[in-house]
C-alpha positions as CSV (number, residue, x, y, z in Angstrom):
1,M,66.0,91.5,108.1
2,G,69.4,89.9,107.4
3,E,68.8,90.2,103.5
4,E,67.8,93.8,104.0
5,V,70.8,94.7,106.0
6,R,73.1,92.9,103.3
7,K,71.4,94.8,100.5
8,D,72.0,98.1,102.4
9,Q,75.8,97.2,102.9
10,L,76.1,96.4,99.1
11,G,74.5,99.7,98.3
12,H,76.9,101.6,100.5
13,R,79.8,100.0,99.0
14,K,78.5,100.7,95.4
15,R,78.1,104.4,96.5
16,L,81.6,104.7,97.9
17,R,82.9,103.3,94.7
18,T,80.8,105.7,92.5
19,R,82.0,108.6,94.8
20,F,85.6,107.5,94.4
21,L,85.4,107.4,90.7
22,K,84.1,111.0,90.4
23,D,87.4,112.4,91.6
24,L,89.6,109.4,92.4
25,G,88.9,109.9,96.1
26,R,90.3,113.4,96.4
27,A,87.1,114.6,98.2
28,M,86.6,111.5,100.5
29,E,87.7,111.2,104.2
30,D,90.6,109.1,105.2
31,Y,88.3,106.5,106.8
32,E,86.3,106.2,103.6
33,L,89.4,105.4,101.4
34,L,90.5,102.8,104.1
35,E,87.0,101.6,104.1
36,L,87.3,100.9,100.3
37,I,90.6,99.2,100.9
38,L,89.1,96.9,103.3
39,T,86.2,96.0,101.0
40,Q,88.7,94.4,98.8
41,A,89.7,92.0,101.4
42,I,86.4,91.6,103.5
43,P,83.7,90.7,101.1
44,R,80.7,91.0,103.5
45,G,79.6,93.3,106.4
46,D,80.0,96.8,107.4
47,V,83.8,97.7,107.5
48,K,83.3,101.6,108.3
49,P,83.6,100.9,112.0
50,L,86.8,98.9,111.4
51,A,88.3,101.5,109.1
52,K,87.6,104.3,112.0
53,R,89.0,101.9,114.6
54,L,92.2,101.4,112.5
55,I,92.8,105.3,112.1
56,A,92.0,105.8,115.8
57,S,94.6,103.2,116.8
58,F,97.3,104.3,114.5
59,K,96.4,108.1,114.7
60,S,96.1,108.7,110.9
61,Y,95.6,107.2,107.4
62,A,99.3,107.2,107.0
63,G,99.8,105.6,110.2
64,V,97.6,102.6,109.3
65,L,99.4,102.1,106.0
66,S,102.7,102.3,107.8
67,A,101.9,100.0,110.6
68,T,103.5,96.5,110.4
69,P,101.5,93.4,109.7
70,E,101.9,92.3,113.3
71,E,100.5,95.6,114.6
72,L,97.7,95.5,112.1
73,Q,96.6,92.0,113.2
74,K,96.3,93.2,116.8
75,V,93.2,95.2,115.9
76,E,90.0,93.1,116.1
77,G,88.6,92.2,112.6
78,I,92.0,92.4,110.7
79,G,93.1,89.2,109.2
80,E,95.7,88.2,106.7
81,A,93.6,89.3,103.6
82,A,93.1,92.7,105.1
83,V,96.8,93.2,106.1
84,V,97.7,92.3,102.4
85,A,95.2,94.9,101.1
86,I,96.5,97.6,103.4
87,K,100.2,97.0,102.7
88,L,99.7,96.5,99.0
89,S,98.4,100.1,99.0
90,Q,101.4,101.3,100.8
91,Q,103.7,99.6,98.5
92,S,102.0,101.0,95.5
93,A,102.3,104.5,96.8
94,L,106.1,104.0,97.6
95,R,106.7,102.6,94.1
96,L,105.0,105.6,92.6
97,L,107.0,107.9,94.8
98,K,110.4,106.1,94.1
99,Q,109.9,106.2,90.2
100,E,109.3,109.9,90.4
101,A,112.3,110.5,92.8
102,F,114.7,108.6,90.7
103,K,113.7,109.8,87.4
104,G,117.0,111.2,86.0
105,H,119.4,113.4,87.8
106,I,118.6,113.0,91.6
107,L,120.0,116.2,92.7
108,N,117.7,118.1,90.3
109,N,114.8,116.2,91.7
110,W,115.2,116.8,95.3
111,Q,111.8,117.4,96.6
112,N,110.5,114.1,95.0
113,L,113.5,112.4,96.6
114,M,112.5,113.7,100.0
115,D,108.9,112.9,99.4
116,Y,110.0,109.1,98.8
117,L,112.4,109.0,101.7
118,Q,109.9,110.4,104.1
119,A,107.2,107.9,103.0
120,A,109.7,105.1,103.1
121,M,111.4,105.9,106.4
122,G,109.6,108.6,108.3
123,R,107.4,106.2,110.3
124,E,109.8,103.2,110.8
125,K,110.0,102.3,114.6
126,V,113.7,101.5,114.5
127,E,116.7,103.2,112.8
128,Q,117.4,102.3,109.1
129,L,120.6,103.1,107.1
130,R,120.0,103.4,103.4
131,I,122.6,104.2,100.9
132,L,121.8,105.7,97.4
133,Y,124.5,104.8,94.9
134,L,124.9,107.1,91.9
135,N,126.7,107.1,88.6
136,Q,128.6,109.9,86.8
137,K,125.3,111.6,85.8
138,N,123.9,111.3,89.3
139,H,121.5,108.8,88.1
140,L,120.6,106.0,90.6
141,I,122.3,102.7,90.5
142,A,121.0,101.2,93.7
143,D,118.8,102.0,96.6
144,E,119.8,99.9,99.4
145,V,118.7,99.5,103.1
146,Q,122.2,98.2,104.4
147,N,121.4,98.0,108.2
148,I,118.5,97.9,110.6
149,G,119.3,99.0,114.1
150,T,117.4,99.9,117.3
151,V,115.2,102.7,118.2
152,N,118.1,105.0,118.6
153,H,121.1,103.6,116.7
154,T,122.0,101.8,113.6
155,P,125.4,100.7,112.7
156,L,127.4,102.4,109.9
157,Y,130.6,101.0,108.6
158,P,132.4,103.4,106.3
159,R,134.5,100.4,104.6
160,E,131.5,98.5,103.8
161,I,129.8,101.5,102.1
162,V,132.9,102.4,100.0
163,K,133.3,98.6,99.2
164,R,129.8,98.4,98.0
165,A,130.1,101.6,95.9
166,L,133.3,99.9,94.2
167,D,131.4,96.8,93.4
168,L,128.5,98.8,91.8
169,S,130.9,101.2,90.0
170,A,129.3,104.0,91.7
171,V,131.0,107.5,91.8
172,A,128.8,109.2,94.3
173,I,126.6,108.1,97.4
174,I,124.0,109.7,99.5
175,I,123.6,108.3,103.1
176,V,120.1,108.3,104.6
177,H,119.0,107.2,108.0
178,N,115.9,107.9,110.1
179,H,115.4,109.0,113.8
180,P,112.3,107.2,115.1
181,S,112.2,109.9,117.8
182,G,111.0,112.1,115.1
183,D,113.7,114.7,115.6
184,P,116.2,114.9,112.8
185,A,118.9,116.8,114.5
186,P,122.2,114.9,114.2
187,S,124.1,113.3,117.1
188,Q,127.9,114.1,117.5
189,E,128.3,110.5,116.4
190,D,126.3,111.0,113.3
191,I,128.6,114.0,112.3
192,Q,131.9,112.0,113.1
193,I,130.9,108.9,111.1
194,T,129.8,111.1,108.1
195,N,133.3,112.6,108.0
196,M,134.8,109.2,108.2
197,V,132.7,108.0,105.1
198,K,133.6,111.2,103.3
199,D,137.4,110.7,103.9
200,A,137.2,107.0,102.9
201,G,135.2,107.9,99.7
202,N,137.5,110.7,98.7
203,N,140.6,108.4,98.8
204,L,139.0,106.4,96.1
205,G,137.2,109.0,94.2
206,I,133.8,108.4,95.6
207,I,131.9,111.7,96.4
208,L,129.6,111.8,99.5
209,H,126.8,114.3,98.3
210,D,124.9,114.3,101.4
211,H,123.7,112.7,104.6
212,I,120.1,113.1,105.1
213,I,118.2,112.3,108.5
214,I,114.6,111.6,108.1
215,G,112.3,112.6,111.0
216,H,108.5,112.2,111.2
217,N,107.5,115.1,109.2
218,S,110.8,116.7,108.5
219,Y,114.4,116.0,107.5
220,L,117.9,117.5,107.8
221,S,120.5,117.6,105.1
222,F,124.1,117.8,106.2
223,K,124.9,119.7,103.1
224,T,122.4,122.4,103.7
225,Q,123.4,122.7,107.2
226,G,127.1,123.1,106.5
227,L,128.0,119.9,108.1
228,L,129.4,118.4,105.1
């Protein structure tokens, strides 16, 4: 009986791979894609229940990929190998989005930039401050997470940002931070500190192009909203 079960499981995995290769997974359910990821780390057994349990625990496929290793390992059946497979999938997607976002002139590639920032920061549990440093052609010099804060605050120091821009010979910057609450509306402090960075940069010839706040499925641009 055990051998028959094993053969059936191997057959199921092969059928999943065959279906995936037909259209690279576009017609597959989220749990099936996750199932395929898990088969790379768990060589034996039926991983479909585990895939469905993960999606139920983290609410979505994106939620699973964005979960921390510690959160993932709290789910029964998830060990180190499965965590690596899941986070590798996330990192591969982020690198693809990043390469598309920073291909050439950033301001002419806005939607790709928003897609990358949303994927990189939209599901973080605490606030992050990210600075994009640009050259004269508005090409990326550096994409740096400068500070990690709490669920509703991250420190932003105008002098440090401007100093780093000078160190990199950047002539323009874009500030990005996320709101773990999901609401990208700026606080009064967000507005005040943005103006401080703008003024500090202007004194040294460094342009602040925008300050973007990332929510769960949306974003806010200070430039578009007339706040900059």
